Amino acid sequence: MLFRSLLAVLRDHETRVEALDWPRYAALQRMAWRALRALAAALDPVRVSVAALGAPEALPMSFPHAHVHVVPLYEGGEAARPVRVLSWTHGVVVYDDHEAAALVRRLRDALG
């Protein structure tokens, strides 16, 4: 299964989601909401999963910055469980320049 996710990331630095005050948390959630609507419109998944994460220290395949993952899911059941979706068991998606540019155009169009 291939997961093409977006990250909603605040410009200012914070390592823990719970350390955000309400205005910054609300701004982060608004970005995630806009991203999930764009993914749903552009890629037509079965559903979209949203998870607020943040690591207080550098970890393999992560970075110490509060962020929200917005992940389109194309099937249900075991394959769509958060423990599978938010792991690296499926590897990392690498796009060629043409494919990345096409996906960016579709998402920008969906954002309006």
PDB file of N, CA, C and O in Angstrom, residues 53-107:
ATOM      1  N   LEU A  53       1.507  14.901  15.771  1.00  0.00           N
ATOM      2  CA  LEU A  53       2.697  14.266  16.310  1.00  0.00           C
ATOM      3  C   LEU A  53       3.745  15.321  16.621  1.00  0.00           C
ATOM      4  O   LEU A  53       3.626  16.475  16.257  1.00  0.00           O
ATOM      5  N   GLY A  54       4.780  14.904  17.255  1.00  0.00           N
ATOM      6  CA  GLY A  54       5.916  15.765  17.547  1.00  0.00           C
ATOM      7  C   GLY A  54       6.885  14.996  18.400  1.00  0.00           C
ATOM      8  O   GLY A  54       6.488  14.294  19.320  1.00  0.00           O
ATOM      9  N   ALA A  55       8.144  15.086  18.090  1.00  0.00           N
ATOM     10  CA  ALA A  55       9.168  14.398  18.859  1.00  0.00           C
ATOM     11  C   ALA A  55      10.020  15.450  19.558  1.00  0.00           C
ATOM     12  O   ALA A  55      10.474  16.388  18.915  1.00  0.00           O
ATOM     13  N   PRO A  56      10.222  15.315  20.861  1.00  0.00           N
ATOM     14  CA  PRO A  56      11.036  16.299  21.560  1.00  0.00           C
ATOM     15  C   PRO A  56      12.524  16.194  21.241  1.00  0.00           C
ATOM     16  O   PRO A  56      13.303  17.056  21.610  1.00  0.00           O
ATOM     17  N   GLU A  57      12.917  15.142  20.533  1.00  0.00           N
ATOM     18  CA  GLU A  57      14.318  14.969  20.143  1.00  0.00           C
ATOM     19  C   GLU A  57      14.366  14.325  18.764  1.00  0.00           C
ATOM     20  O   GLU A  57      13.384  13.762  18.302  1.00  0.00           O
ATOM     21  N   ALA A  58      15.508  14.429  18.130  1.00  0.00           N
ATOM     22  CA  ALA A  58      15.660  13.823  16.797  1.00  0.00           C
ATOM     23  C   ALA A  58      15.555  12.307  16.905  1.00  0.00           C
ATOM     24  O   ALA A  58      16.140  11.694  17.791  1.00  0.00           O
ATOM     25  N   LEU A  59      14.775  11.718  16.004  1.00  0.00           N
ATOM     26  CA  LEU A  59      14.596  10.270  15.934  1.00  0.00           C
ATOM     27  C   LEU A  59      14.822   9.837  14.495  1.00  0.00           C
ATOM     28  O   LEU A  59      14.689  10.646  13.573  1.00  0.00           O
ATOM     29  N   PRO A  60      15.126   8.556  14.260  1.00  0.00           N
ATOM     30  CA  PRO A  60      15.251   8.107  12.861  1.00  0.00           C
ATOM     31  C   PRO A  60      13.952   8.389  12.104  1.00  0.00           C
ATOM     32  O   PRO A  60      12.865   8.127  12.603  1.00  0.00           O
ATOM     33  N   MET A  61      14.046   8.943  10.947  1.00  0.00           N
ATOM     34  CA  MET A  61      12.915   9.235  10.069  1.00  0.00           C
ATOM     35  C   MET A  61      11.944  10.247  10.677  1.00  0.00           C
ATOM     36  O   MET A  61      10.768  10.259  10.347  1.00  0.00           O
ATOM     37  N   SER A  62      12.389  11.081  11.580  1.00  0.00           N
ATOM     38  CA  SER A  62      11.530  12.098  12.185  1.00  0.00           C
ATOM     39  C   SER A  62      12.395  13.311  12.499  1.00  0.00           C
ATOM     40  O   SER A  62      13.607  13.294  12.315  1.00  0.00           O
ATOM     41  N   PHE A  63      11.752  14.341  12.970  1.00  0.00           N
ATOM     42  CA  PHE A  63      12.497  15.528  13.345  1.00  0.00           C
ATOM     43  C   PHE A  63      11.793  16.170  14.539  1.00  0.00           C
ATOM     44  O   PHE A  63      10.593  16.018  14.714  1.00  0.00           O
ATOM     45  N   PRO A  64      12.542  16.878  15.382  1.00  0.00           N
ATOM     46  CA  PRO A  64      11.960  17.462  16.588  1.00  0.00           C
ATOM     47  C   PRO A  64      11.187  18.748  16.293  1.00  0.00           C
ATOM     48  O   PRO A  64      11.683  19.848  16.482  1.00  0.00           O
ATOM     49  N   HIS A  65       9.977  18.585  15.800  1.00  0.00           N
ATOM     50  CA  HIS A  65       9.115  19.723  15.485  1.00  0.00           C
ATOM     51  C   HIS A  65       7.670  19.223  15.503  1.00  0.00           C
ATOM     52  O   HIS A  65       7.370  18.179  14.924  1.00  0.00           O
ATOM     53  N   ALA A  66       6.788  19.944  16.165  1.00  0.00           N
ATOM     54  CA  ALA A  66       5.373  19.573  16.201  1.00  0.00           C
ATOM     55  C   ALA A  66       4.803  19.650  14.789  1.00  0.00           C
ATOM     56  O   ALA A  66       5.073  20.599  14.049  1.00  0.00           O
ATOM     57  N   HIS A  67       4.026  18.638  14.420  1.00  0.00           N
ATOM     58  CA  HIS A  67       3.429  18.612  13.084  1.00  0.00           C
ATOM     59  C   HIS A  67       2.224  17.681  13.074  1.00  0.00           C
ATOM     60  O   HIS A  67       2.017  16.909  13.997  1.00  0.00           O
ATOM     61  N   VAL A  68       1.448  17.780  12.006  1.00  0.00           N
ATOM     62  CA  VAL A  68       0.277  16.928  11.827  1.00  0.00           C
ATOM     63  C   VAL A  68       0.438  16.179  10.510  1.00  0.00           C
ATOM     64  O   VAL A  68       0.691  16.791   9.472  1.00  0.00           O
ATOM     65  N   HIS A  69       0.308  14.860  10.574  1.00  0.00           N
ATOM     66  CA  HIS A  69       0.307  14.026   9.371  1.00  0.00           C
ATOM     67  C   HIS A  69      -1.119  13.956   8.844  1.00  0.00           C
ATOM     68  O   HIS A  69      -2.058  13.725   9.608  1.00  0.00           O
ATOM     69  N   VAL A  70      -1.285  14.133   7.547  1.00  0.00           N
ATOM     70  CA  VAL A  70      -2.578  14.017   6.882  1.00  0.00           C
ATOM     71  C   VAL A  70      -2.391  12.951   5.805  1.00  0.00           C
ATOM     72  O   VAL A  70      -1.659  13.167   4.838  1.00  0.00           O
ATOM     73  N   VAL A  71      -3.027  11.786   6.017  1.00  0.00           N
ATOM     74  CA  VAL A  71      -2.728  10.606   5.207  1.00  0.00           C
ATOM     75  C   VAL A  71      -3.981  10.090   4.503  1.00  0.00           C
ATOM     76  O   VAL A  71      -4.935   9.677   5.165  1.00  0.00           O
ATOM     77  N   PRO A  72      -3.996  10.084   3.170  1.00  0.00           N
ATOM     78  CA  PRO A  72      -5.124   9.475   2.458  1.00  0.00           C
ATOM     79  C   PRO A  72      -5.029   7.954   2.539  1.00  0.00           C
ATOM     80  O   PRO A  72      -3.944   7.384   2.413  1.00  0.00           O
ATOM     81  N   LEU A  73      -6.147   7.304   2.781  1.00  0.00           N
ATOM     82  CA  LEU A  73      -6.191   5.841   2.882  1.00  0.00           C
ATOM     83  C   LEU A  73      -7.034   5.298   1.740  1.00  0.00           C
ATOM     84  O   LEU A  73      -8.106   5.824   1.439  1.00  0.00           O
ATOM     85  N   TYR A  74      -6.553   4.235   1.127  1.00  0.00           N
ATOM     86  CA  TYR A  74      -7.206   3.684  -0.047  1.00  0.00           C
ATOM     87  C   TYR A  74      -7.869   2.336   0.199  1.00  0.00           C
ATOM     88  O   TYR A  74      -8.436   1.758  -0.702  1.00  0.00           O
ATOM     89  N   GLU A  75      -7.763   1.835   1.416  1.00  0.00           N
ATOM     90  CA  GLU A  75      -8.471   0.625   1.801  1.00  0.00           C
ATOM     91  C   GLU A  75      -8.729   0.694   3.297  1.00  0.00           C
ATOM     92  O   GLU A  75      -8.197   1.550   3.988  1.00  0.00           O
ATOM     93  N   GLY A  76      -9.558  -0.189   3.793  1.00  0.00           N
ATOM     94  CA  GLY A  76      -9.884  -0.199   5.208  1.00  0.00           C
ATOM     95  C   GLY A  76      -9.253  -1.387   5.900  1.00  0.00           C
ATOM     96  O   GLY A  76      -8.282  -1.963   5.414  1.00  0.00           O
ATOM     97  N   GLY A  77      -9.802  -1.756   7.026  1.00  0.00           N
ATOM     98  CA  GLY A  77      -9.340  -2.924   7.761  1.00  0.00           C
ATOM     99  C   GLY A  77      -7.962  -2.747   8.360  1.00  0.00           C
ATOM    100  O   GLY A  77      -7.548  -1.639   8.699  1.00  0.00           O
ATOM    101  N   GLU A  78      -7.240  -3.855   8.483  1.00  0.00           N
ATOM    102  CA  GLU A  78      -5.915  -3.863   9.112  1.00  0.00           C
ATOM    103  C   GLU A  78      -4.937  -2.904   8.432  1.00  0.00           C
ATOM    104  O   GLU A  78      -4.113  -2.295   9.086  1.00  0.00           O
ATOM    105  N   ALA A  79      -5.018  -2.788   7.124  1.00  0.00           N
ATOM    106  CA  ALA A  79      -4.080  -1.933   6.393  1.00  0.00           C
ATOM    107  C   ALA A  79      -4.229  -0.463   6.747  1.00  0.00           C
ATOM    108  O   ALA A  79      -3.296   0.310   6.564  1.00  0.00           O
ATOM    109  N   ALA A  80      -5.397  -0.064   7.250  1.00  0.00           N
ATOM    110  CA  ALA A  80      -5.651   1.340   7.559  1.00  0.00           C
ATOM    111  C   ALA A  80      -5.509   1.654   9.044  1.00  0.00           C
ATOM    112  O   ALA A  80      -5.802   2.772   9.461  1.00  0.00           O
ATOM    113  N   ARG A  81      -5.046   0.704   9.837  1.00  0.00           N
ATOM    114  CA  ARG A  81      -4.856   0.958  11.265  1.00  0.00           C
ATOM    115  C   ARG A  81      -3.723   1.959  11.465  1.00  0.00           C
ATOM    116  O   ARG A  81      -2.706   1.901  10.767  1.00  0.00           O
ATOM    117  N   PRO A  82      -3.869   2.890  12.423  1.00  0.00           N
ATOM    118  CA  PRO A  82      -2.825   3.902  12.638  1.00  0.00           C
ATOM    119  C   PRO A  82      -1.425   3.328  12.852  1.00  0.00           C
ATOM    120  O   PRO A  82      -0.455   3.895  12.371  1.00  0.00           O
ATOM    121  N   VAL A  83      -1.325   2.199  13.536  1.00  0.00           N
ATOM    122  CA  VAL A  83      -0.008   1.615  13.775  1.00  0.00           C
ATOM    123  C   VAL A  83       0.673   1.231  12.463  1.00  0.00           C
ATOM    124  O   VAL A  83       1.896   1.279  12.350  1.00  0.00           O
ATOM    125  N   ARG A  84      -0.073   0.902  11.440  1.00  0.00           N
ATOM    126  CA  ARG A  84       0.502   0.583  10.124  1.00  0.00           C
ATOM    127  C   ARG A  84       0.707   1.842   9.295  1.00  0.00           C
ATOM    128  O   ARG A  84       1.728   2.010   8.639  1.00  0.00           O
ATOM    129  N   VAL A  85      -0.293   2.719   9.330  1.00  0.00           N
ATOM    130  CA  VAL A  85      -0.240   3.934   8.511  1.00  0.00           C
ATOM    131  C   VAL A  85       0.900   4.851   8.950  1.00  0.00           C
ATOM    132  O   VAL A  85       1.596   5.426   8.124  1.00  0.00           O
ATOM    133  N   LEU A  86       1.093   4.981  10.256  1.00  0.00           N
ATOM    134  CA  LEU A  86       2.088   5.923  10.775  1.00  0.00           C
ATOM    135  C   LEU A  86       3.410   5.247  11.120  1.00  0.00           C
ATOM    136  O   LEU A  86       4.147   5.688  11.989  1.00  0.00           O
ATOM    137  N   SER A  87       3.739   4.181  10.410  1.00  0.00           N
ATOM    138  CA  SER A  87       5.030   3.524  10.580  1.00  0.00           C
ATOM    139  C   SER A  87       5.774   3.597   9.251  1.00  0.00           C
ATOM    140  O   SER A  87       5.244   4.079   8.254  1.00  0.00           O
ATOM    141  N   TRP A  88       6.978   3.124   9.248  1.00  0.00           N
ATOM    142  CA  TRP A  88       7.774   3.135   8.024  1.00  0.00           C
ATOM    143  C   TRP A  88       7.828   1.755   7.382  1.00  0.00           C
ATOM    144  O   TRP A  88       8.709   1.469   6.583  1.00  0.00           O
ATOM    145  N   THR A  89       6.874   0.882   7.707  1.00  0.00           N
ATOM    146  CA  THR A  89       6.898  -0.492   7.186  1.00  0.00           C
ATOM    147  C   THR A  89       6.751  -0.549   5.672  1.00  0.00           C
ATOM    148  O   THR A  89       7.156  -1.528   5.055  1.00  0.00           O
ATOM    149  N   HIS A  90       6.173   0.476   5.089  1.00  0.00           N
ATOM    150  CA  HIS A  90       5.991   0.499   3.636  1.00  0.00           C
ATOM    151  C   HIS A  90       7.086   1.292   2.937  1.00  0.00           C
ATOM    152  O   HIS A  90       7.005   1.526   1.732  1.00  0.00           O
ATOM    153  N   GLY A  91       8.073   1.731   3.695  1.00  0.00           N
ATOM    154  CA  GLY A  91       9.172   2.491   3.106  1.00  0.00           C
ATOM    155  C   GLY A  91       8.824   3.957   2.952  1.00  0.00           C
ATOM    156  O   GLY A  91       7.857   4.458   3.512  1.00  0.00           O
ATOM    157  N   VAL A  92       9.614   4.641   2.192  1.00  0.00           N
ATOM    158  CA  VAL A  92       9.466   6.073   1.957  1.00  0.00           C
ATOM    159  C   VAL A  92       9.137   6.276   0.483  1.00  0.00           C
ATOM    160  O   VAL A  92       9.785   5.691  -0.390  1.00  0.00           O
ATOM    161  N   VAL A  93       8.145   7.102   0.216  1.00  0.00           N
ATOM    162  CA  VAL A  93       7.771   7.387  -1.168  1.00  0.00           C
ATOM    163  C   VAL A  93       8.766   8.390  -1.750  1.00  0.00           C
ATOM    164  O   VAL A  93       9.026   9.428  -1.152  1.00  0.00           O
ATOM    165  N   VAL A  94       9.319   8.054  -2.889  1.00  0.00           N
ATOM    166  CA  VAL A  94      10.237   8.950  -3.594  1.00  0.00           C
ATOM    167  C   VAL A  94       9.628   9.224  -4.961  1.00  0.00           C
ATOM    168  O   VAL A  94       9.293   8.295  -5.698  1.00  0.00           O
ATOM    169  N   TYR A  95       9.467  10.489  -5.274  1.00  0.00           N
ATOM    170  CA  TYR A  95       8.874  10.895  -6.548  1.00  0.00           C
ATOM    171  C   TYR A  95       9.956  11.390  -7.486  1.00  0.00           C
ATOM    172  O   TYR A  95      10.910  12.019  -7.049  1.00  0.00           O
ATOM    173  N   ASP A  96       9.758  11.161  -8.782  1.00  0.00           N
ATOM    174  CA  ASP A  96      10.629  11.846  -9.719  1.00  0.00           C
ATOM    175  C   ASP A  96      10.086  13.271  -9.854  1.00  0.00           C
ATOM    176  O   ASP A  96       8.978  13.580  -9.410  1.00  0.00           O
ATOM    177  N   ASP A  97      10.858  14.157 -10.433  1.00  0.00           N
ATOM    178  CA  ASP A  97      10.478  15.568 -10.495  1.00  0.00           C
ATOM    179  C   ASP A  97       9.135  15.785 -11.191  1.00  0.00           C
ATOM    180  O   ASP A  97       8.319  16.590 -10.754  1.00  0.00           O
ATOM    181  N   HIS A  98       8.896  15.059 -12.276  1.00  0.00           N
ATOM    182  CA  HIS A  98       7.650  15.213 -13.037  1.00  0.00           C
ATOM    183  C   HIS A  98       6.444  14.777 -12.211  1.00  0.00           C
ATOM    184  O   HIS A  98       5.422  15.472 -12.163  1.00  0.00           O
ATOM    185  N   GLU A  99       6.546  13.620 -11.551  1.00  0.00           N
ATOM    186  CA  GLU A  99       5.440  13.123 -10.737  1.00  0.00           C
ATOM    187  C   GLU A  99       5.163  14.054  -9.557  1.00  0.00           C
ATOM    188  O   GLU A  99       4.009  14.342  -9.241  1.00  0.00           O
ATOM    189  N   ALA A 100       6.213  14.554  -8.912  1.00  0.00           N
ATOM    190  CA  ALA A 100       6.040  15.466  -7.784  1.00  0.00           C
ATOM    191  C   ALA A 100       5.364  16.761  -8.238  1.00  0.00           C
ATOM    192  O   ALA A 100       4.438  17.249  -7.579  1.00  0.00           O
ATOM    193  N   ALA A 101       5.790  17.304  -9.354  1.00  0.00           N
ATOM    194  CA  ALA A 101       5.199  18.545  -9.866  1.00  0.00           C
ATOM    195  C   ALA A 101       3.723  18.338 -10.216  1.00  0.00           C
ATOM    196  O   ALA A 101       2.890  19.212  -9.938  1.00  0.00           O
ATOM    197  N   ALA A 102       3.388  17.204 -10.804  1.00  0.00           N
ATOM    198  CA  ALA A 102       1.990  16.920 -11.144  1.00  0.00           C
ATOM    199  C   ALA A 102       1.133  16.804  -9.886  1.00  0.00           C
ATOM    200  O   ALA A 102       0.008  17.316  -9.839  1.00  0.00           O
ATOM    201  N   LEU A 103       1.651  16.145  -8.856  1.00  0.00           N
ATOM    202  CA  LEU A 103       0.908  16.010  -7.607  1.00  0.00           C
ATOM    203  C   LEU A 103       0.727  17.362  -6.930  1.00  0.00           C
ATOM    204  O   LEU A 103      -0.363  17.682  -6.443  1.00  0.00           O
ATOM    205  N   VAL A 104       1.747  18.178  -6.936  1.00  0.00           N
ATOM    206  CA  VAL A 104       1.642  19.525  -6.360  1.00  0.00           C
ATOM    207  C   VAL A 104       0.581  20.338  -7.089  1.00  0.00           C
ATOM    208  O   VAL A 104      -0.236  21.018  -6.470  1.00  0.00           O
ATOM    209  N   ARG A 105       0.554  20.252  -8.418  1.00  0.00           N
ATOM    210  CA  ARG A 105      -0.478  20.978  -9.193  1.00  0.00           C
ATOM    211  C   ARG A 105      -1.888  20.518  -8.812  1.00  0.00           C
ATOM    212  O   ARG A 105      -2.778  21.332  -8.604  1.00  0.00           O
ATOM    213  N   ARG A 106      -2.077  19.199  -8.686  1.00  0.00           N
ATOM    214  CA  ARG A 106      -3.404  18.672  -8.322  1.00  0.00           C
ATOM    215  C   ARG A 106      -3.816  19.160  -6.929  1.00  0.00           C
ATOM    216  O   ARG A 106      -4.968  19.548  -6.724  1.00  0.00           O
ATOM    217  N   LEU A 107      -2.885  19.160  -5.999  1.00  0.00           N
ATOM    218  CA  LEU A 107      -3.218  19.592  -4.639  1.00  0.00           C
ATOM    219  C   LEU A 107      -3.467  21.099  -4.585  1.00  0.00           C
ATOM    220  O   LEU A 107      -4.392  21.553  -3.907  1.00  0.00           O
TER     221      LEU A 107
END
